[in-house]
Short mmCIF file of C-alpha atoms in Angstrom, two decimals:
data_model
loop_
_atom_site.label_atom_id
_atom_site.label_comp_id
_atom_site.label_asym_id
_atom_site.label_seq_id
_atom_site.Cartn_x
_atom_site.Cartn_y
_atom_site.Cartn_z
CA MET A 29 85.26 75.13 3.77
CA SER A 30 84.88 71.35 4.11
CA TYR A 31 82.56 69.91 1.48
CA PHE A 32 80.72 66.90 2.94
CA ASP A 33 77.91 66.49 0.39
CA ALA A 34 79.51 64.25 -2.24
CA ALA A 35 76.39 62.08 -2.47
CA SER A 36 74.64 65.04 -4.10
CA ALA A 37 77.52 65.94 -6.40
CA ALA A 38 81.16 64.95 -6.10
CA PRO A 39 83.82 67.60 -6.79
CA LEU A 40 85.17 67.44 -10.34
CA HIS A 41 87.96 64.85 -10.45
CA PRO A 42 91.35 66.16 -11.68
CA VAL A 43 91.33 63.56 -14.46
CA ALA A 44 87.90 64.76 -15.56
CA ARG A 45 89.15 68.32 -15.67
CA GLN A 46 92.14 67.33 -17.82
CA ALA A 47 90.06 65.20 -20.19
CA LEU A 48 87.42 67.90 -20.50
CA SER A 49 89.99 70.52 -21.41
CA ALA A 50 91.73 68.30 -23.96
CA SER A 51 88.53 67.12 -25.64
CA LEU A 52 87.25 70.67 -26.06
CA ASP A 53 89.94 71.03 -28.70
CA GLU A 54 89.58 67.57 -30.24
CA GLY A 55 85.94 66.60 -29.77
CA TRP A 56 83.87 69.55 -30.93
CA ALA A 57 82.81 68.13 -34.32
CA ASP A 58 79.83 65.92 -35.18
CA PRO A 59 80.85 62.28 -34.58
CA GLY A 60 78.31 61.23 -37.18
CA ARG A 61 80.23 62.90 -40.04
CA LEU A 62 82.84 61.23 -42.24
CA TYR A 63 85.35 64.03 -42.61
CA ARG A 64 88.52 64.20 -40.52
CA GLU A 65 87.15 66.19 -37.59
CA GLY A 66 84.06 63.97 -37.45
CA ARG A 67 86.16 60.81 -37.49
CA ARG A 68 88.31 62.16 -34.66
CA ALA A 69 85.20 62.92 -32.62
CA ARG A 70 83.84 59.44 -33.34
CA MET A 71 87.08 57.88 -32.11
CA LEU A 72 86.81 59.82 -28.84
CA LEU A 73 83.17 58.80 -28.39
CA ASP A 74 83.89 55.13 -29.10
CA ALA A 75 86.83 55.13 -26.68
CA ALA A 76 84.70 56.72 -23.96
CA ARG A 77 81.96 54.16 -24.52
CA GLU A 78 84.42 51.28 -24.29
CA ALA A 79 85.94 52.65 -21.08
CA ALA A 80 82.54 53.17 -19.47
CA ALA A 81 81.32 49.73 -20.56
CA GLU A 82 84.40 48.10 -19.06
CA ALA A 83 83.71 49.83 -15.73
CA VAL A 84 80.03 48.82 -15.80
CA GLY A 85 80.74 45.27 -16.95
CA CYS A 86 78.70 45.32 -20.15
CA ARG A 87 79.21 45.37 -23.92
CA PRO A 88 79.92 48.78 -25.48
CA ASP A 89 76.91 48.45 -27.78
CA GLU A 90 74.67 47.99 -24.71
CA LEU A 91 75.59 51.40 -23.27
CA VAL A 92 74.39 54.83 -24.34
CA PHE A 93 75.15 58.27 -22.96
CA THR A 94 72.22 60.44 -21.86
CA SER A 95 71.91 64.05 -20.76
CA SER A 96 71.67 63.09 -17.06
CA GLY A 97 71.17 60.21 -14.68
CA THR A 98 67.55 61.23 -14.27
CA ARG A 99 67.04 61.07 -18.03
CA ALA A 100 68.67 57.63 -18.07
CA VAL A 101 66.23 56.41 -15.40
CA HIS A 102 63.18 57.91 -17.11
CA SER A 103 64.17 56.55 -20.53
CA GLY A 104 65.11 53.15 -19.13
CA ILE A 105 61.84 52.64 -17.25
CA ALA A 106 59.66 53.97 -20.05
CA GLY A 107 61.43 51.91 -22.71
CA ALA A 108 61.36 48.68 -20.71
CA LEU A 109 57.68 49.06 -19.80
CA ALA A 110 56.77 49.81 -23.42
CA GLY A 111 58.83 46.89 -24.70
CA ARG A 112 57.00 44.48 -22.39
CA ARG A 113 53.50 45.95 -22.61
CA ARG A 114 52.16 42.64 -23.94
CA VAL A 115 53.40 40.88 -20.79
CA GLY A 116 51.51 43.18 -18.47
CA ARG A 117 51.28 46.53 -16.76
CA HIS A 118 52.78 45.79 -13.36
CA LEU A 119 55.84 47.62 -12.00
CA ILE A 120 57.79 46.93 -8.78
CA VAL A 121 59.92 49.53 -7.00
CA SER A 122 61.30 49.80 -3.48
CA ALA A 123 59.96 52.47 -1.14
CA VAL A 124 63.38 54.14 -0.90
CA GLU A 125 64.23 54.56 -4.59
CA HIS A 126 65.57 57.87 -5.86
CA SER A 127 62.88 60.39 -6.76
CA SER A 128 63.62 59.91 -10.48
CA VAL A 129 62.49 56.28 -10.21
CA LEU A 130 59.48 57.11 -8.05
CA HIS A 131 58.36 59.91 -10.36
CA SER A 132 58.49 57.55 -13.33
CA ALA A 133 56.55 54.96 -11.33
CA GLU A 134 53.90 57.48 -10.32
CA ALA A 135 53.49 58.62 -13.93
CA PHE A 136 53.08 54.98 -14.99
CA GLU A 137 50.48 54.43 -12.26
CA ALA A 138 48.60 57.58 -13.31
CA GLU A 139 48.36 56.15 -16.82
CA GLY A 140 46.66 53.00 -15.57
CA GLY A 141 49.63 50.84 -14.60
CA VAL A 142 49.75 48.82 -11.40
CA LEU A 143 52.51 49.74 -8.96
CA THR A 144 53.89 47.74 -6.03
CA ARG A 145 56.15 49.53 -3.54
CA THR A 146 58.18 47.07 -1.49
CA PRO A 147 58.90 48.07 2.13
CA VAL A 148 62.28 48.32 3.80
CA THR A 149 63.63 47.49 7.23
CA ARG A 150 64.58 50.12 9.80
CA THR A 151 68.11 50.07 8.32
CA GLY A 152 66.78 50.98 4.87
CA ALA A 153 67.31 47.58 3.21
CA VAL A 154 64.72 45.68 1.22
CA ALA A 155 64.08 42.03 2.00
CA VAL A 156 64.69 39.74 -0.95
CA GLU A 157 61.45 37.98 -0.02
CA SER A 158 59.49 41.18 -0.59
CA TYR A 159 60.47 41.12 -4.27
CA ALA A 160 59.71 37.41 -4.48
CA ASP A 161 56.24 38.09 -3.08
CA ALA A 162 55.67 41.06 -5.39
CA LEU A 163 56.55 39.30 -8.66
CA ARG A 164 53.49 38.36 -10.75
CA SER A 165 52.78 36.86 -14.13
CA ASP A 166 52.02 40.35 -15.49
CA THR A 167 55.10 42.06 -14.01
CA ALA A 168 56.75 44.05 -16.77
CA LEU A 169 59.67 45.50 -14.82
CA ALA A 170 61.25 45.66 -11.37
CA CYS A 171 63.54 48.45 -10.13
CA LEU A 172 66.03 48.45 -7.27
CA GLN A 173 68.80 50.90 -6.40
CA SER A 174 72.24 49.48 -5.73
CA ALA A 175 72.68 51.63 -2.62
CA ASN A 176 70.59 54.30 -0.96
CA HIS A 177 71.47 57.90 -1.66
CA GLU A 178 70.40 59.24 1.76
CA VAL A 179 71.58 56.68 4.30
CA GLY A 180 74.16 54.66 2.32
CA THR A 181 72.57 51.24 2.84
CA GLU A 182 73.52 48.75 0.13
CA GLN A 183 70.70 46.68 -1.35
CA PRO A 184 70.74 42.93 -2.14
CA VAL A 185 70.78 43.56 -5.88
CA ALA A 186 72.43 40.29 -6.91
CA ALA A 187 69.86 38.16 -5.07
CA VAL A 188 66.91 40.19 -6.35
CA ALA A 189 68.33 40.12 -9.89
CA GLU A 190 68.56 36.33 -9.73
CA LEU A 191 64.92 36.11 -8.58
CA CYS A 192 63.84 38.37 -11.42
CA ARG A 193 65.87 36.39 -13.97
CA GLU A 194 64.22 33.16 -12.89
CA ALA A 195 60.80 34.84 -13.22
CA GLY A 196 61.66 36.27 -16.65
CA VAL A 197 61.33 39.86 -15.40
CA PRO A 198 63.99 42.48 -16.22
CA LEU A 199 65.52 44.37 -13.29
CA LEU A 200 66.55 48.01 -13.68
CA VAL A 201 69.26 49.09 -11.25
CA ASP A 202 69.84 52.72 -10.32
CA ALA A 203 73.59 52.55 -9.69
CA ALA A 204 74.20 56.29 -9.39
CA GLN A 205 75.65 56.16 -5.87
CA SER A 206 77.70 52.97 -6.17
CA LEU A 207 79.13 52.81 -9.68
CA GLY A 208 82.20 54.83 -8.78
CA TRP A 209 83.09 52.18 -6.18
CA ALA A 210 82.42 48.93 -8.02
CA ALA A 211 80.47 47.24 -10.78
CA VAL A 212 76.98 46.04 -9.88
CA GLU A 213 76.86 42.28 -9.42
CA GLY A 214 74.11 39.91 -10.51
CA PRO A 215 72.12 39.25 -13.70
CA TRP A 216 70.50 42.69 -13.89
CA SER A 217 68.92 43.77 -17.19
CA LEU A 218 69.11 47.58 -17.23
CA LEU A 219 71.29 50.06 -15.38
CA ALA A 220 71.33 53.84 -14.98
CA ALA A 221 74.00 56.10 -13.50
CA SER A 222 75.12 59.72 -13.38
CA ALA A 223 78.64 61.06 -13.90
CA HIS A 224 78.49 63.88 -11.36
CA LYS A 225 78.19 61.27 -8.58
CA TRP A 226 81.71 59.95 -9.18
CA GLY A 227 83.50 63.20 -10.02
CA GLY A 228 82.63 63.54 -13.68
CA PRO A 229 80.95 66.63 -15.10
CA SER A 230 77.24 67.18 -14.66
CA GLY A 231 74.97 66.60 -17.63
CA VAL A 232 76.15 63.06 -18.46
CA GLY A 233 74.25 59.89 -17.63
CA LEU A 234 74.64 56.23 -18.55
CA LEU A 235 71.88 53.90 -19.66
CA VAL A 236 72.67 50.22 -20.19
CA VAL A 237 70.18 47.84 -21.79
CA ARG A 238 71.40 44.26 -21.96
CA LYS A 239 71.08 42.31 -25.20
CA GLY A 240 67.86 40.33 -25.27
CA VAL A 241 65.87 42.78 -23.13
CA ARG A 242 62.72 43.94 -24.86
CA PHE A 243 63.04 47.68 -25.10
CA ALA A 244 61.03 50.25 -27.06
CA PRO A 245 62.45 53.80 -26.88
CA GLN A 246 59.75 56.37 -26.26
CA GLY A 247 59.40 59.75 -27.94
CA PRO A 248 60.44 60.85 -31.42
CA VAL A 249 62.98 58.62 -33.12
CA ASP A 250 66.55 59.93 -33.13
CA GLU A 251 69.48 58.41 -34.98
CA ARG A 252 71.98 59.10 -32.17
CA GLU A 253 72.90 56.74 -29.34
CA SER A 254 71.05 53.78 -30.85
CA GLY A 255 67.86 55.81 -30.83
CA ARG A 256 67.77 55.74 -27.01
CA ALA A 257 69.09 59.23 -26.23
CA ALA A 258 68.05 62.04 -28.52
CA GLY A 259 70.22 65.06 -29.22
CA PHE A 260 73.78 65.97 -30.09
CA GLU A 261 76.27 64.26 -27.79
CA ASN A 262 78.12 66.47 -25.31
CA LEU A 263 81.36 64.82 -26.33
CA PRO A 264 83.84 66.70 -24.09
CA ALA A 265 81.70 65.94 -21.04
CA ILE A 266 81.26 62.30 -22.08
CA VAL A 267 85.01 61.85 -22.49
CA ALA A 268 85.62 63.46 -19.09
CA ALA A 269 82.94 61.26 -17.49
CA ALA A 270 84.47 58.05 -18.82
CA ALA A 271 88.02 59.10 -17.94
CA SER A 272 87.07 60.02 -14.37
CA LEU A 273 85.12 56.78 -13.89
CA ARG A 274 88.20 54.79 -14.84
CA ALA A 275 90.35 56.95 -12.55
CA VAL A 276 88.13 56.65 -9.46
CA ARG A 277 87.81 52.90 -9.97
CA ALA A 278 91.60 52.55 -10.02
CA GLN A 279 91.81 53.94 -6.49
CA ALA A 280 88.41 52.76 -5.24
CA ALA A 281 89.56 49.86 -3.03
CA ALA A 282 92.11 51.84 -1.05
CA GLU A 283 89.94 54.94 -0.80
CA ALA A 284 86.92 52.88 0.28
CA ASP A 285 88.89 51.44 3.20
CA ARG A 286 90.02 54.90 4.26
CA LEU A 287 86.55 56.45 4.04
CA ARG A 288 84.95 53.52 5.87
CA GLU A 289 87.27 54.20 8.79
CA LEU A 290 86.33 57.88 8.80
CA THR A 291 82.58 57.24 8.60
CA ALA A 292 82.83 54.56 11.30
CA ARG A 293 84.53 57.20 13.45
CA ILE A 294 81.66 59.62 12.81
CA ARG A 295 79.01 56.98 13.56
CA ALA A 296 80.61 56.10 16.89
CA ARG A 297 81.59 59.59 17.99
CA VAL A 298 78.32 61.33 17.10
CA ALA A 299 76.40 58.89 19.28
CA ALA A 300 78.84 59.53 22.14
CA LEU A 301 79.14 63.31 21.77
CA VAL A 302 75.56 64.38 21.04
CA PRO A 303 72.73 63.47 23.45
CA GLU A 304 69.55 62.00 21.96
CA VAL A 305 70.80 61.20 18.48
CA GLU A 306 69.83 58.31 16.20
CA VAL A 307 72.43 57.11 13.69
CA VAL A 308 70.51 55.55 10.81
CA GLY A 309 71.27 53.12 7.99
CA ASP A 310 72.85 49.69 8.00
CA PRO A 311 76.03 49.71 10.14
CA GLU A 312 77.80 47.16 7.93
CA ARG A 313 76.29 46.88 4.42
CA ARG A 314 76.81 50.49 3.41
CA LEU A 315 78.67 52.73 1.00
CA PRO A 316 82.11 53.89 2.17
CA GLY A 317 81.54 57.64 2.53
CA ILE A 318 77.98 58.16 3.76
CA VAL A 319 76.81 58.46 7.36
CA THR A 320 73.42 59.84 8.41
CA PHE A 321 72.06 60.74 11.82
CA SER A 322 69.05 62.57 13.29
CA CYS A 323 68.98 64.70 16.44
CA LEU A 324 65.98 65.05 18.72
CA TYR A 325 64.63 68.57 19.34
CA VAL A 326 66.53 70.07 16.41
CA ASP A 327 65.35 72.00 13.35
CA GLY A 328 67.28 70.54 10.42
CA GLU A 329 67.51 73.77 8.46
CA ALA A 330 68.82 75.69 11.48
CA LEU A 331 71.42 73.00 12.12
CA LEU A 332 72.59 73.09 8.50
CA HIS A 333 73.01 76.85 8.77
CA GLU A 334 75.02 76.48 11.99
CA LEU A 335 77.31 73.93 10.34
CA ASP A 336 77.63 76.06 7.23
CA ARG A 337 78.77 79.00 9.35
CA ALA A 338 81.32 76.69 10.95
CA GLY A 339 82.66 75.76 7.50
CA PHE A 340 80.89 72.46 6.70
CA SER A 341 78.63 71.71 3.74
CA VAL A 342 76.23 68.86 4.58
CA SER A 343 72.68 67.96 3.56
CA SER A 344 69.50 66.89 5.34
CA GLY A 345 66.33 64.86 4.85
CA SER A 346 64.38 66.82 7.47
CA SER A 347 61.04 68.30 6.43
CA CYS A 348 62.16 71.76 7.51
CA THR A 349 64.84 71.72 4.80
CA SER A 350 62.42 70.67 2.07
CA SER A 351 60.19 72.83 -0.11
CA THR A 352 57.45 70.21 0.31
CA LEU A 353 57.51 70.47 4.15
CA THR A 354 57.37 66.67 4.35
CA PRO A 355 60.14 64.46 5.69
CA SER A 356 62.33 62.49 3.32
CA HIS A 357 60.48 59.55 1.79
CA VAL A 358 63.50 57.42 2.66
CA LEU A 359 63.42 58.27 6.37
CA ARG A 360 59.64 57.87 6.35
CA ALA A 361 59.85 54.40 4.80
CA MET A 362 62.48 53.40 7.36
CA GLY A 363 60.38 54.67 10.25
CA VAL A 364 63.28 56.57 11.83
CA LEU A 365 63.54 60.04 13.32
CA SER A 366 63.56 62.76 10.68
CA GLU A 367 64.01 65.95 12.71
CA GLY A 368 67.51 67.34 12.92
CA ASN A 369 68.64 65.00 10.16
CA VAL A 370 72.17 65.36 8.79
CA ARG A 371 73.78 63.42 5.95
CA VAL A 372 77.55 63.53 5.81
CA SER A 373 78.90 62.18 2.52
CA LEU A 374 82.66 62.41 2.27
CA PRO A 375 84.29 63.02 -1.12
CA THR A 376 87.32 61.17 -2.37
CA GLY A 377 90.36 62.56 -0.58
CA ALA A 378 88.44 63.91 2.43
CA ALA A 379 90.91 64.73 5.18
CA ALA A 380 90.82 63.07 8.59
CA ASP A 381 91.56 66.45 10.19
CA ASP A 382 88.40 67.88 8.65
CA VAL A 383 86.37 65.01 10.08
CA GLU A 384 87.85 65.64 13.53
CA ARG A 385 87.05 69.33 13.28
CA PHE A 386 83.47 68.46 12.29
CA LEU A 387 83.13 66.25 15.35
CA ASP A 388 84.49 69.09 17.51
CA VAL A 389 81.98 71.58 16.09
CA LEU A 390 78.85 69.39 15.94
CA PRO A 391 77.92 69.15 19.66
CA GLY A 392 77.99 72.92 20.07
CA ALA A 393 75.97 73.46 16.89
CA VAL A 394 73.28 71.02 18.02
CA ALA A 395 73.18 72.54 21.52
CA ALA A 396 72.82 76.04 20.06
CA VAL A 397 69.84 75.04 17.91
CA ARG A 398 68.18 73.23 20.79
CA GLU A 399 68.58 76.26 23.04
CA LYS A 400 67.00 78.56 20.46
CA LEU A 401 64.03 76.20 20.15
CA GLY A 402 63.51 75.93 23.91
CA ALA A 403 64.19 72.19 23.97
CA PRO A 404 63.84 70.38 27.31
CA SER A 405 66.86 69.75 29.46
CA LEU A 406 68.55 66.52 28.49
CA PRO A 407 68.80 63.59 29.05
CA GLY A 408 65.01 63.40 29.13
CA PRO A 409 61.60 63.41 30.73
CA ALA A 410 62.34 61.59 34.00
CA ASP A 411 61.93 64.81 36.00
CA SER A 412 58.56 66.49 36.38
CA ARG A 413 58.27 69.60 34.23
CA LYS A 414 55.82 72.46 34.31
CA VAL A 415 53.60 73.19 31.36
CA ALA A 416 54.29 76.49 29.64
CA PRO A 417 51.46 78.81 30.73
CA ALA A 418 49.09 80.20 28.15
CA GLY A 419 50.39 83.46 26.81
CA ASP A 420 54.06 82.47 26.97
CA ALA A 421 54.78 81.76 23.31
CA PRO A 422 57.51 79.20 22.61
CA VAL A 423 59.71 79.69 19.58
CA GLY A 424 57.70 79.60 16.37
CA GLY A 425 54.44 81.49 16.93
CA ALA A 426 51.27 81.18 18.98
CA PRO A 427 51.34 79.58 22.45
CA VAL A 428 50.82 75.88 22.95
CA VAL A 429 47.74 75.09 25.06
CA ASP A 430 47.99 72.06 27.32
CA THR A 431 44.70 70.80 28.75
CA PRO A 432 44.87 68.17 31.51
CA VAL A 433 41.83 65.86 31.69
CA GLY A 434 42.33 63.19 34.35
CA ASP A 435 45.23 61.02 33.27
CA VAL A 436 45.19 62.54 29.77
CA LEU A 437 47.08 65.68 28.75
CA VAL A 438 46.33 67.39 25.44
CA VAL A 439 49.12 69.31 23.73
CA ASP A 440 47.92 71.66 21.00
CA ALA A 441 50.76 71.95 18.49
CA LEU A 442 48.59 72.76 15.49
CA GLY A 443 50.28 75.06 13.03
CA ARG A 444 53.72 74.17 14.42
CA ARG A 445 56.43 72.53 12.38
CA CYS A 446 58.55 69.80 13.86
CA PRO A 447 60.46 69.65 16.12
CA ILE A 448 58.10 71.89 18.14
CA PRO A 449 55.40 69.18 18.61
CA VAL A 450 58.03 66.74 19.86
CA ILE A 451 59.63 69.36 22.12
CA GLU A 452 56.26 70.15 23.70
CA LEU A 453 55.58 66.44 24.18
CA ALA A 454 58.93 65.98 25.93
CA LYS A 455 58.25 68.95 28.22
CA VAL A 456 54.94 67.62 29.51
CA ILE A 457 55.28 63.83 29.57
CA GLY A 458 56.27 64.06 33.25
CA GLU A 459 53.00 65.83 34.07
CA VAL A 460 50.95 62.66 33.66
CA PRO A 461 51.27 59.63 35.94
CA VAL A 462 52.87 56.43 34.75
CA GLY A 463 50.21 54.79 32.59
CA GLY A 464 48.69 58.16 31.68
CA THR A 465 48.64 59.51 28.14
CA VAL A 466 49.51 62.64 26.22
CA ARG A 467 47.58 63.48 23.06
CA VAL A 468 49.61 65.70 20.73
CA LEU A 469 47.54 67.59 18.18
CA SER A 470 49.59 68.34 15.09
CA ASP A 471 49.03 69.05 11.41
CA ASP A 472 52.72 68.68 10.49
CA GLU A 473 53.34 65.57 8.38
CA ALA A 474 56.69 65.05 10.09
CA ALA A 475 54.97 64.46 13.46
CA ARG A 476 53.61 61.17 12.11
CA LEU A 477 57.20 59.96 11.89
CA ASP A 478 58.95 61.82 14.67
CA ILE A 479 56.57 61.21 17.59
CA PRO A 480 56.74 57.39 17.25
CA ALA A 481 60.52 57.67 16.80
CA TRP A 482 60.73 59.81 19.97
CA CYS A 483 58.78 57.16 21.88
CA GLU A 484 61.20 54.44 20.79
CA MET A 485 64.23 56.53 21.70
CA ARG A 486 62.82 57.67 25.06
CA GLY A 487 61.28 54.40 26.23
CA GLN A 488 57.65 55.52 26.06
CA GLU A 489 54.75 53.79 24.34
CA TYR A 490 53.32 55.12 21.10
CA ALA A 491 49.62 54.23 21.31
CA GLY A 492 48.68 55.28 17.78
CA GLU A 493 47.13 58.05 15.75
CA GLU A 494 43.57 59.27 16.09
CA PRO A 495 41.53 61.60 13.88
CA ALA A 496 41.09 65.18 15.02
CA ASP A 497 39.15 68.24 13.83
CA ARG A 498 42.44 69.51 12.37
CA GLY A 499 45.43 67.36 11.66
CA SER A 500 45.82 64.27 13.84
CA ALA A 501 46.08 63.34 17.49
CA TYR A 502 49.19 61.30 18.33
CA VAL A 503 48.70 59.35 21.54
CA VAL A 504 51.69 58.62 23.79
CA ARG A 505 51.46 56.55 26.99
CA ARG A 506 53.98 57.21 29.74
CA LEU A 507 55.84 54.07 30.80
CA SER A 508 58.46 55.58 33.07
#
């Protein structure tokens, strides 16, 4: 089995395994006690903190260990907002932040705070100017990830941090995806990260609060970790996290070059091997091991199952793989295709042969899913196609009813999950004359993203969204 989902959780690094095993024998006591076992545990904790601080580029007394990266984010945002409550109640985040940041932001907004979500480009990057425009006299905190967890795009953290410094606003950086590769540059104020992203054990996060940043820890006061992370330290896991961070950093430069070559190979070959695919994310400013693409006329969950049966573990941002039945907020903010989405994130040491085997398997897996869904013949809608007659039910339930009215064709895809609405659109676009329109009725949230994306990929005009009795009507004008 080839594990290609390191952006979710990297396999445990051999150094982490060794450190974890050794510290189980040496680091079980309370590091707050003065007897021999306690002093030994304290020495291990202090050494781990110094190693982690060196990797981050901060002072050891600025860094605390938390129970997870999510807890580090929640504690960091809450503490910074509380510490600057006299300044104001305005928070800035990007539209593509990790859910831990967005959940904190939404909770703050629900409590009466003012929230600004900065947009991103089609590659997933924020514009520095968007943060400059968002900063206000009452801004208490700004947040920006170092690199995106779904598409790999690196963000202009250093430039945004400098803007925030000049405005006197602290910047919190979620560095979970990038910290294993390099320290975060720029005059940032707070930083959060998670050990399982770089090959450390799960259940260990880092929270860094720079000296001089106003910070008021929330919740009951605890004497551990400077009062910023309550509870008994998981010392063996902390030691393993720090040891593995140092180990991955030692080989980061060489491994980054190797993985960049492999992901560049995937980006180029997927576009050549699979018809109607959109490779997303910035082609240059990106993390070494992540490549993401979306396939027209493909159910993401079905494709993941096909790849799993072929021996590949990958992830997806498609709505059909989500319990919420909505497309990834990252893909939605970027305005790119969400259906048939696949994220390949290569772990350290990923073999080139496994990548080649993945590229051999992928075209057949995509074709199999498309065939099951009754997707139109590729390359596209240049040929005239007949509308499926009423009573012939396509995959997924009740029949689609297509009603021609002059130069307008109505496709009823209500109750159908994407990619069915897009598939039905592709089947009938040739039934209207050039200049005519197709109105697709859909109540699937993903259609709002995927129909405009289909138009851009297929050279048709997306004329907008109109209200309907149920769901929405998505209007497409045929250009060719």
